[in-house]
Amino acid sequence: MMNYPYLIPLFPLMAFAANILFGKKLGKKSALVSIAASTASAALSISAFVNFLRGSVASVSFAWLNVNGAPVMFGILVDQLSLMMLLVVSVIGTLIQVYSTGYMSDDKRFSRFFAYMSLFMFSMLSLVLSNNFMMIYIFWELVGVCSYFLISFWFEKDSAANAGKKAFITTRIGDVGLFIGLAMIFWLSGSPYFSDLPAIAQNPDRVLLTAAAILIFCGAVGKSAQFPLHVWLPDAMEGPTPVSALIHAATMVAAGVYLVARCYPLFAACPAALVVVAYIGIVTAFMAGTIALVVNDIKRILAYSTISQLGYMIAALGCGGYTAGTFHLMTHAFFKALLFLGAGSVIHGVHTQDIRQMGGIFSKMKITAATFIIASLAIAGVPPLAGFWSKDEILVSMFASGNYVIFGLAYLTSIFTAFYMFRLCFIVFFGRPRKADLHAHESPAVMTVPLMVLAFFSIFIGLVGSPLMHNWFGHFVTFGEGHHGGAPAGLIMGASVAAGVIGIAIAFALYILKWQLVPQAVRIRFTWLHTLLINKYYMDEIYLSAIIRPIALLSKYSFRFDKNLIDGVVNWTGLFSLFLSEVKNSFDKHVVDGLVNGAAKLVDLCSGHARRLQTGLIQNYMLFIIAGLVIILFVNLIR
């Protein structure tokens, strides 16, 4: 069984079937079913990874349909990129489901939650293993459906129901572009397989090829919450916190980055498409990083942080940093999952999400606080934690590509990241409680043990891409980058460390030492900037005014027009029917009845005269017979 990677997604699928059909009977045991299935998937993923290193990889495929006589094969693709994603999704997914048994223990739809989680695991693992565009698109959409189910899991709340709809509709916009892009690739090449991408990239029609690449990237923009389709992810925090950790930090939102990496031969052949990717990524990273500076909801801070870090990955891929982008994808999954689960533990302990009501809870929630700070150090890029190695790799790749504007914005964003993460840490865990009835308590072991395991990974997982291990990850997941030689790697490493230190130092001065680093007059002058950031650059308001309200107004008048048109047609149809009815009645009365009555009168008249021939007298009948004979003889004589 260990030699068949196609079994990896099947265990979560069986768990989904068991929980959705028999969840009420299973009760709390439904969590064990999902965790056992996820653990089996993780074990098989590790086995597939070991077998791949040994040079022995099994695969399977089958004919799904025929297109112009050629079979389209559905199957699995096991390579370095898919193996990395399999390990990330299965290991983190298992830990998050263990955590969920404590976090969701009192929920009335406990078994349904784990059914949805298993369905998502099946969808995401199948997406990662897909070997062609059509197959990945199917699971891409199924992942989106699972996201909708889980974001709006507490649908009794209007905010959760609306967030689910917003996420589903917004990501569908990007998916339309993805569908058109995939159709263009198939039209240009006739092949849907990823293995044929290097050959497809040689197509001489560069304009259509570039357009197809950009349209495929639209799918990543929606799924990975990139500008301008990023607006759904902060609202998605209305779902349960384990959902935020699994879907909106570690796995689903990473699918967009994975798609770009999977299609990288196509993007590498289209420099214009890479420019679009790079600038969309860095704009997203910078914009979300600035918004996170002023947000006060603990989960939304992490949501904007996720958007910013995904922008980092996308920008790195756009600058030619294939290894850097995928490496940060892996490391970020672990410490961002830890941050979200840590936030869930805090919310579980203090029963509020507003950081302004927290404070001084380090002593009461030591495990949660310590692991959360480890994850914050990792994302801030403090050595030797995981985020330091991957962030440094991204900065080096950006600098080496010659995109100094992108490098500068990325470096500034890294300072913002360190600042807003430690602004959160210092406000939440240190100082005095800001709420009188804040009775913090540590979460149960079923929640804290996954935090400690993720903290371990957040410290050490980055070493696989460090010089200490001879940059093993860079040799394992690579697109043949050779551009780092001209980059002053040592200088950038020092600058990267300095960015983290600067951000942490400013947060410490403002929220621990209470220094007024900026004069009051300057703060008043730049009040507009704070207003701009607290309103998230007014993106929701722009969409509301430019798109949603006009469409709603158009729909309203369209409805009225349709109603009036339909009513008019119905009324005119009624009048015409009445006219036809009158014509019919008149025709029936004068023509049909006339013919019937006339025929009856004619028969009556004829029968009245014919009746006189029947006298009953024998002599009359003899007279008629003789007269008849005479007439017959007379006719014969004439002939």
XYZ file of C-alpha atoms in Angstrom:
639
model
C 0.000 0.000 0.000
C 2.904 2.342 0.729
C 3.901 2.179 -2.954
C 0.650 3.661 -4.297
C 0.454 7.446 -3.793
C -2.986 7.597 -5.401
C -4.343 6.189 -2.119
C -3.264 9.373 -0.293
C -6.471 11.355 -0.995
C -8.772 8.339 -0.778
C -8.555 7.966 3.012
C -9.985 11.460 3.686
C -12.689 10.765 1.081
C -13.724 7.625 2.983
C -13.701 9.598 6.229
C -15.981 12.207 4.653
C -18.400 9.500 3.505
C -18.438 7.881 6.953
C -18.988 11.149 8.824
C -21.595 12.587 6.478
C -23.621 9.368 6.473
C -23.158 8.118 10.033
C -21.937 11.236 11.863
C -24.850 11.405 14.296
C -24.303 7.816 15.336
C -20.545 8.266 15.593
C -20.821 11.419 17.710
C -17.402 12.487 19.018
C -15.824 9.460 17.345
C -16.272 11.234 14.002
C -13.160 13.256 14.873
C -11.176 10.041 15.313
C -12.311 8.866 11.864
C -11.089 12.079 10.218
C -7.830 12.173 12.183
C -7.096 8.508 11.396
C -7.679 9.135 7.685
C -5.492 12.249 7.706
C -2.758 10.387 9.596
C -2.867 7.611 7.002
C -2.507 10.207 4.250
C 0.459 11.746 6.052
C 2.107 8.329 6.438
C 1.604 7.559 2.749
C 2.956 10.997 1.810
C 6.101 10.360 3.833
C 6.400 6.929 2.224
C 6.030 8.438 -1.257
C 8.711 11.000 -0.406
C 11.133 8.293 0.778
C 10.418 6.151 -2.287
C 11.015 9.143 -4.545
C 14.413 9.753 -2.948
C 15.202 6.088 -3.593
C 14.190 6.507 -7.228
C 11.096 4.301 -6.978
C 7.807 6.070 -7.613
C 4.536 4.370 -8.523
C 1.924 6.074 -10.661
C -1.508 5.270 -12.034
C -3.726 6.721 -14.750
C -6.939 5.876 -16.577
C -8.788 7.171 -19.622
C -11.474 9.653 -18.581
C -12.878 10.718 -21.951
C -11.964 10.928 -25.633
C -11.329 14.237 -27.395
C -11.122 13.968 -31.187
C -10.346 10.298 -30.801
C -7.498 10.880 -28.323
C -8.018 9.696 -24.721
C -7.611 12.195 -21.883
C -5.856 10.370 -19.073
C -6.601 11.175 -15.449
C -3.757 10.272 -13.155
C -1.264 11.417 -10.537
C 1.931 13.386 -10.921
C 4.524 12.703 -8.237
C 7.485 15.054 -8.431
C 9.433 17.327 -6.098
C 6.802 20.067 -6.039
C 3.831 17.771 -5.436
C 5.705 15.820 -2.745
C 6.507 19.020 -0.879
C 2.854 20.045 -0.964
C 1.667 16.565 0.046
C 3.807 16.671 3.170
C 2.675 20.192 4.057
C -1.045 19.512 3.549
C -1.174 16.098 5.226
C 1.033 16.874 8.244
C -0.451 20.286 9.007
C -3.959 19.034 8.253
C -3.559 16.216 10.780
C -2.304 18.561 13.509
C -5.112 21.031 12.886
C -7.749 18.313 13.100
C -6.314 17.125 16.414
C -6.499 20.731 17.639
C -10.089 20.982 16.370
C -11.281 18.205 18.693
C -10.745 20.608 21.574
C -11.710 23.849 19.858
C -14.975 22.500 18.391
C -15.841 20.123 21.242
C -19.056 21.948 22.195
C -20.289 22.612 18.674
C -23.673 21.093 17.838
C -22.502 20.149 14.326
C -19.290 18.510 15.486
C -19.431 15.528 13.082
C -20.387 17.686 10.106
C -17.386 19.930 10.743
C -15.025 16.969 10.516
C -16.855 15.682 7.443
C -16.179 19.008 5.709
C -12.562 18.990 6.880
C -12.064 15.514 5.416
C -13.691 16.546 2.141
C -11.339 19.505 1.969
C -8.326 17.282 2.646
C -9.416 14.963 -0.172
C -9.879 17.898 -2.557
C -6.573 19.569 -1.735
C -4.513 16.377 -1.871
C -6.142 15.435 -5.186
C -5.407 18.906 -6.558
C -1.746 18.529 -5.642
C -1.499 15.100 -7.287
C -3.334 16.054 -10.515
C -1.351 15.478 -13.684
C -3.368 17.638 -16.081
C -5.236 20.930 -16.296
C -8.748 19.473 -16.445
C -8.231 17.353 -13.364
C -6.702 20.205 -11.369
C -9.593 22.461 -12.372
C -12.148 19.975 -11.036
C -10.452 19.785 -7.653
C -9.721 23.511 -7.734
C -13.464 24.151 -7.773
C -14.138 21.459 -5.174
C -11.626 23.140 -2.854
C -13.570 26.376 -3.342
C -16.835 24.641 -2.436
C -15.260 23.230 0.733
C -14.005 26.701 1.607
C -17.560 28.014 1.276
C -18.907 25.236 3.515
C -16.328 25.917 6.219
C -16.284 29.734 6.149
C -20.062 29.818 6.546
C -20.101 26.861 8.942
C -21.746 29.023 11.598
C -24.341 30.207 9.085
C -26.703 31.306 11.863
C -24.585 34.469 11.966
C -25.259 36.809 9.060
C -21.596 37.819 9.032
C -20.491 34.212 8.512
C -23.091 33.532 5.822
C -22.158 36.736 3.988
C -18.444 35.976 4.299
C -18.963 32.564 2.729
C -20.849 34.067 -0.200
C -18.265 36.817 -0.622
C -15.409 34.310 -0.701
C -17.204 32.025 -3.137
C -18.215 34.763 -5.580
C -14.894 36.636 -5.462
C -12.795 33.553 -6.117
C -15.154 32.541 -8.944
C -14.178 35.741 -10.764
C -10.582 34.577 -10.876
C -11.688 31.071 -11.789
C -13.378 32.368 -14.942
C -9.991 33.640 -16.101
C -8.408 30.316 -15.152
C -10.976 28.380 -17.180
C -10.428 30.541 -20.266
C -6.660 30.228 -19.868
C -6.832 26.450 -19.643
C -9.089 26.356 -22.709
C -6.564 28.485 -24.610
C -3.720 26.154 -23.658
C -5.697 23.162 -24.877
C -6.610 24.998 -28.092
C -2.980 26.003 -28.741
C -1.462 22.610 -28.027
C -4.174 19.968 -27.882
C -2.582 18.665 -24.671
C -3.876 19.146 -21.117
C -0.875 17.503 -19.410
C 1.630 19.313 -17.202
C 4.376 17.091 -18.557
C 3.880 18.736 -21.967
C 4.272 22.311 -20.638
C 7.923 22.675 -21.788
C 6.820 21.800 -25.332
C 3.723 24.011 -25.085
C 5.961 26.919 -24.019
C 7.722 26.706 -27.401
C 4.539 27.673 -29.272
C 5.423 30.481 -31.724
C 2.245 32.456 -30.993
C 3.731 34.401 -28.085
C 0.796 36.807 -27.734
C -1.768 34.063 -27.163
C 0.658 32.136 -24.981
C 1.226 35.206 -22.783
C -2.515 35.865 -22.607
C -3.108 32.250 -21.551
C -0.454 32.542 -18.823
C -1.988 35.752 -17.447
C -5.478 34.232 -17.494
C -4.214 31.177 -15.598
C -2.669 33.590 -13.107
C -6.142 35.105 -12.596
C -7.107 31.851 -10.883
C -4.148 32.255 -8.532
C -5.139 35.879 -7.875
C -8.559 34.746 -6.676
C -7.536 31.668 -4.720
C -4.425 33.211 -3.134
C -6.199 36.505 -2.354
C -4.028 38.790 -4.467
C -4.897 42.351 -5.422
C -7.563 43.204 -6.504
C -9.409 40.000 -5.443
C -7.939 39.959 -1.930
C -11.028 41.370 -0.219
C -12.596 38.003 0.624
C -9.856 36.640 2.892
C -10.186 39.037 5.897
C -13.943 38.425 6.013
C -13.316 34.661 5.841
C -12.118 34.895 9.445
C -15.779 34.537 10.411
C -15.298 30.783 10.112
C -13.964 28.634 12.968
C -10.293 29.323 13.739
C -9.102 25.811 12.715
C -10.615 26.559 9.313
C -8.583 29.756 9.130
C -5.457 27.796 10.024
C -6.001 24.966 7.547
C -7.594 26.671 4.574
C -6.663 30.334 4.797
C -3.091 30.038 6.012
C -1.485 26.727 5.147
C -3.217 25.029 2.233
C -6.051 26.444 0.114
C -4.669 29.950 -0.303
C -1.330 28.339 -1.161
C -3.024 26.613 -4.112
C -2.633 29.752 -6.204
C 1.104 29.862 -5.556
C 1.269 26.137 -6.297
C -0.559 26.680 -9.619
C 1.940 29.322 -10.746
C 4.823 27.061 -9.714
C 3.248 24.082 -11.481
C 2.832 26.109 -14.693
C 6.231 27.776 -14.364
C 7.591 26.523 -17.729
C 4.764 28.495 -19.336
C 5.420 31.639 -17.275
C 9.167 31.432 -17.788
C 8.589 31.462 -21.544
C 6.457 34.637 -21.271
C 8.479 37.492 -19.679
C 5.498 39.865 -19.872
C 3.406 37.445 -17.818
C 6.174 37.218 -15.203
C 6.208 41.015 -14.925
C 2.471 40.986 -14.238
C 2.949 38.249 -11.636
C 5.790 40.120 -9.921
C 4.031 43.465 -9.654
C 0.659 42.039 -8.592
C 2.516 40.106 -5.890
C 4.517 43.021 -4.509
C 1.560 45.429 -4.592
C -0.452 42.875 -2.631
C 2.360 42.282 -0.143
C 2.924 45.976 0.518
C -0.743 46.955 0.656
C -1.788 44.139 3.005
C 1.289 44.730 5.166
C 0.341 48.376 5.695
C -3.278 47.517 6.566
C -2.094 44.985 9.173
C -0.319 47.841 10.997
C -3.605 49.290 12.262
C -6.034 46.333 12.504
C -7.195 45.392 16.012
C -8.906 42.028 15.442
C -6.353 39.291 16.184
C -7.524 37.010 13.378
C -7.763 39.816 10.827
C -4.206 40.892 11.578
C -3.141 37.360 10.696
C -5.415 37.402 7.632
C -3.718 40.504 6.225
C -0.382 39.001 7.163
C -1.305 35.926 5.108
C -2.238 38.074 2.111
C 1.058 39.927 2.432
C 3.131 36.744 2.673
C 1.326 35.194 -0.297
C 2.167 38.361 -2.203
C 5.797 37.793 -1.205
C 5.700 34.304 -2.725
C 3.984 35.451 -5.912
C 6.446 38.337 -6.341
C 9.372 35.950 -5.861
C 8.027 33.662 -8.591
C 7.553 36.683 -10.839
C 11.191 37.661 -10.301
C 12.422 34.215 -11.296
C 12.788 32.918 -7.751
C 11.064 29.570 -8.228
C 12.917 27.910 -5.351
C 12.543 30.968 -3.116
C 8.778 31.217 -3.657
C 8.117 27.515 -3.080
C 10.494 27.410 -0.088
C 8.630 30.275 1.591
C 5.367 28.515 0.739
C 6.514 25.536 2.801
C 7.949 27.403 5.796
C 5.088 29.899 5.930
C 2.530 27.089 6.086
C 3.947 25.875 9.404
C 4.387 29.140 11.282
C 1.210 30.743 9.925
C -0.808 27.660 10.917
C 0.799 28.001 14.363
C -0.151 31.686 14.518
C -3.793 31.002 13.673
C -4.062 28.098 16.097
C -2.356 30.249 18.730
C -4.893 32.996 18.057
C -7.653 30.411 18.441
C -6.186 29.345 21.763
C -6.111 32.979 22.898
C -9.738 33.486 21.829
C -10.675 30.225 23.581
C -8.997 31.510 26.748
C -10.162 35.147 26.836
C -13.387 35.011 24.746
C -12.647 38.090 22.651
C -10.861 38.821 19.379
C -10.142 42.514 20.004
C -6.484 42.869 21.053
C -7.309 46.196 22.736
C -9.210 44.231 25.392
C -6.351 41.830 26.062
C -3.032 42.164 27.806
C -0.874 40.476 30.431
C -1.936 36.921 29.611
C 1.565 35.459 29.186
C 1.663 34.136 32.752
C -1.750 32.470 32.389
C -1.248 30.998 28.910
C 2.475 30.222 28.828
C 2.423 27.495 26.174
C 0.187 29.490 23.868
C 2.214 32.658 24.389
C 5.617 30.976 23.941
C 4.626 29.153 20.754
C 2.936 32.268 19.361
C 6.068 34.332 19.944
C 8.184 31.627 18.240
C 5.930 31.842 15.187
C 6.115 35.654 15.272
C 9.913 35.511 15.350
C 9.811 33.098 12.420
C 7.604 35.300 10.264
C 9.668 38.360 11.228
C 12.729 36.653 9.773
C 14.764 36.300 12.943
C 17.571 33.709 12.565
C 17.791 30.787 12.788
C 14.024 30.236 12.604
C 12.330 28.962 9.452
C 11.084 32.280 8.110
C 14.566 33.795 8.146
C 15.952 31.347 5.579
C 13.005 31.553 3.179
C 12.574 35.331 3.433
C 16.293 35.819 2.854
C 16.055 33.575 -0.218
C 13.226 35.738 -1.571
C 15.114 38.997 -1.059
C 18.228 37.557 -2.717
C 16.233 36.370 -5.747
C 14.536 39.775 -6.099
C 17.804 41.672 -5.872
C 19.545 39.317 -8.299
C 16.746 39.724 -10.858
C 17.448 43.461 -11.086
C 13.935 44.455 -9.945
C 15.180 46.946 -7.371
C 11.791 48.638 -6.951
C 10.251 45.292 -6.069
C 13.204 44.520 -3.787
C 12.794 47.857 -1.981
C 9.062 47.374 -1.434
C 9.650 43.805 -0.261
C 12.297 44.953 2.194
C 10.015 47.667 3.567
C 7.206 45.116 3.853
C 9.471 42.834 5.887
C 9.934 45.678 8.403
C 6.147 46.110 8.542
C 5.750 42.375 9.134
C 8.054 42.357 12.135
C 6.356 45.467 13.525
C 2.711 44.380 13.306
C 3.436 40.876 14.583
C 5.188 42.143 17.675
C 2.660 44.918 18.109
C 0.199 42.030 18.442
C 2.483 40.056 20.807
C 3.269 42.982 23.096
C -0.377 44.107 23.353
C -1.806 40.624 23.906
C 0.760 38.887 26.114
C 2.453 41.694 28.042
C 1.452 44.679 30.121
C -1.721 44.743 32.164
C -5.144 43.354 31.240
C -7.202 46.047 29.550
C -10.492 44.386 30.426
C -11.558 43.952 34.041
C -13.311 40.602 33.542
C -10.555 39.071 31.421
C -10.073 35.640 32.996
C -7.509 33.993 30.754
C -6.765 30.278 31.054
C -4.574 27.859 29.148
C -6.170 25.639 26.529
C -6.384 21.848 27.021
C -3.528 19.575 25.945
C -5.352 18.492 22.790
C -4.927 22.103 21.621
C -1.497 22.933 23.048
C 0.321 19.793 21.838
C -0.268 20.667 18.144
C 1.004 24.167 18.967
C 4.252 22.722 20.300
C 4.714 20.424 17.294
C 4.151 23.316 14.888
C 6.562 25.442 16.951
C 9.195 22.745 16.461
C 8.704 22.887 12.698
C 8.704 26.692 12.772
C 12.160 26.577 14.316
C 13.805 23.811 12.313
C 12.011 23.274 8.968
C 13.884 26.169 7.372
C 17.212 24.439 7.882
C 16.524 22.205 4.852
C 17.073 25.264 2.665
C 19.980 26.750 4.596
C 23.720 26.545 3.980
C 23.893 24.325 7.068
C 22.317 21.573 4.952
C 23.997 22.706 1.725
C 20.742 24.270 0.518
C 19.155 20.836 0.100
C 15.706 22.266 -0.678
C 17.156 24.423 -3.463
C 18.511 21.298 -5.144
C 15.313 19.320 -4.565
C 12.692 21.868 -5.711
C 14.289 23.920 -8.456
C 13.689 25.331 -11.897
C 17.359 25.612 -12.722
C 17.896 29.067 -11.204
C 21.447 30.230 -11.582
C 21.005 33.909 -10.842
C 22.098 34.030 -7.209
C 25.755 34.151 -8.026
C 25.751 37.881 -8.710
C 23.766 38.828 -5.651
C 25.564 40.011 -2.501
C 23.938 37.249 -0.456
C 25.844 38.027 2.726
C 24.917 41.706 2.612
C 21.261 40.938 1.951
C 21.245 38.402 4.780
C 22.459 41.093 7.150
C 19.898 43.553 5.820
C 17.169 40.925 6.247
C 18.085 40.429 9.903
C 18.194 44.203 10.357
C 14.646 44.534 8.948
C 13.303 42.134 11.556
C 15.200 43.815 14.363
C 14.017 47.283 13.304
C 10.377 46.249 13.208
C 10.547 44.490 16.579
C 12.446 47.397 18.156
C 9.889 49.968 17.022
C 7.038 47.816 18.360
C 8.895 47.378 21.669
C 9.461 51.131 21.978
C 5.828 51.971 21.252
C 3.991 49.266 23.182
C 6.341 48.306 26.007
C 8.401 51.430 26.673
C 5.495 53.676 25.583
C 7.769 56.035 23.699
C 6.220 58.723 21.517
C 8.492 58.176 18.531
C 6.440 60.402 16.236
C 5.615 63.980 17.335
C 1.963 64.752 17.910
C 1.938 67.406 15.176
C 3.172 64.892 12.602
C 0.608 62.316 13.711
C -2.201 64.857 13.328
C -0.951 65.809 9.871
C -0.989 62.185 8.773
C -4.340 61.287 10.310
C -5.639 60.772 6.759
C -3.121 57.957 6.299
C -4.388 56.132 9.385
C -7.964 56.612 8.152
C -6.978 55.240 4.752
C -5.404 52.144 6.291
C -8.139 51.486 8.837
C -10.618 51.574 5.942
C -8.453 49.099 3.956
C -7.821 51.580 1.120
C -11.611 51.737 0.697
C -11.506 48.680 -1.563
C -14.816 47.317 -0.278
C -16.409 50.736 -0.706
C -15.038 51.013 -4.256
C -16.447 47.613 -5.167
C -19.733 48.505 -3.507
C -20.061 51.787 -5.419
C -18.555 50.755 -8.756
C -19.833 47.199 -9.130
C -22.294 45.908 -6.536
C -24.707 48.862 -6.374
C -24.808 49.431 -10.168
C -25.487 45.729 -10.718
C -28.145 45.752 -7.990
C -29.705 48.898 -9.514
C -29.566 47.409 -13.001
C -31.123 44.221 -11.675
C -33.859 46.250 -10.000
C -34.759 48.159 -13.169
C -34.309 45.032 -15.240
C -36.776 43.306 -12.936
C -39.221 46.177 -13.310
C -38.770 46.183 -17.091
C -39.219 42.442 -17.248
C -42.259 42.666 -15.007
C -43.852 45.438 -17.067
C -42.953 43.700 -20.301
C -44.327 40.404 -19.116
C -47.439 42.057 -17.698
C -47.925 43.900 -21.003
C -47.501 40.745 -23.015
C -49.899 38.940 -20.693
C -52.471 41.745 -20.966
C -52.203 41.988 -24.743
C -52.314 38.225 -24.961
C -55.477 38.288 -22.855
C -57.122 40.884 -25.126
C -56.125 38.961 -28.211
C -57.452 35.765 -26.659
C -60.721 37.539 -25.881
C -60.930 38.728 -29.495
C -60.260 35.241 -30.786
C -62.876 33.891 -28.410
C -65.483 36.310 -29.765
C -64.565 35.437 -33.355
C -64.821 31.780 -32.508
C -68.187 32.212 -30.818
C -69.509 34.173 -33.802
C -68.151 31.566 -36.248
C -69.705 28.777 -34.210
C -73.016 30.558 -34.022
C -73.396 31.693 -37.612
C -71.365 29.217 -39.616
C -71.170 25.948 -37.750
C -74.630 26.199 -36.173
C -76.014 27.523 -39.462
C -74.706 24.566 -41.415
C -75.955 22.073 -38.850
C -79.375 23.698 -38.497
C -79.650 24.202 -42.280
C -78.912 20.557 -42.947
C -81.530 19.569 -40.396
C -84.144 21.837 -41.996
C -83.296 20.501 -45.471
C -83.713 16.929 -44.301
C -86.966 17.839 -42.590
C -88.252 19.550 -45.740
C -87.281 16.660 -48.013
C -88.701 14.078 -45.627
C -91.951 16.055 -45.424
C -92.422 15.840 -49.169
C -91.160 12.273 -49.413
C -93.585 11.253 -46.670
C -96.525 12.051 -48.972
C -95.465 9.216 -51.291
C -96.226 6.671 -48.565
C -100.094 6.664 -48.807
C -100.719 3.050 -47.768
C -103.046 2.486 -50.840
C -102.177 -0.500 -53.066
C -103.539 1.117 -56.229
C -101.174 4.046 -55.799
C -98.188 1.762 -55.431
C -99.274 -0.214 -58.581
C -99.516 3.070 -60.444
C -95.947 3.976 -59.422
C -94.710 0.533 -60.571
C -96.369 0.767 -63.961
C -95.139 4.323 -64.450
C -91.630 3.163 -63.622
C -91.786 0.323 -66.130
C -93.006 2.679 -68.830
C -90.161 5.061 -68.184
C -87.609 2.220 -68.322
C -89.027 0.912 -71.615
C -89.056 4.410 -73.059
C -85.357 4.944 -72.126
C -84.334 1.623 -73.668
C -86.217 2.425 -76.882
C -84.414 5.770 -77.155
C -81.005 4.019 -76.770
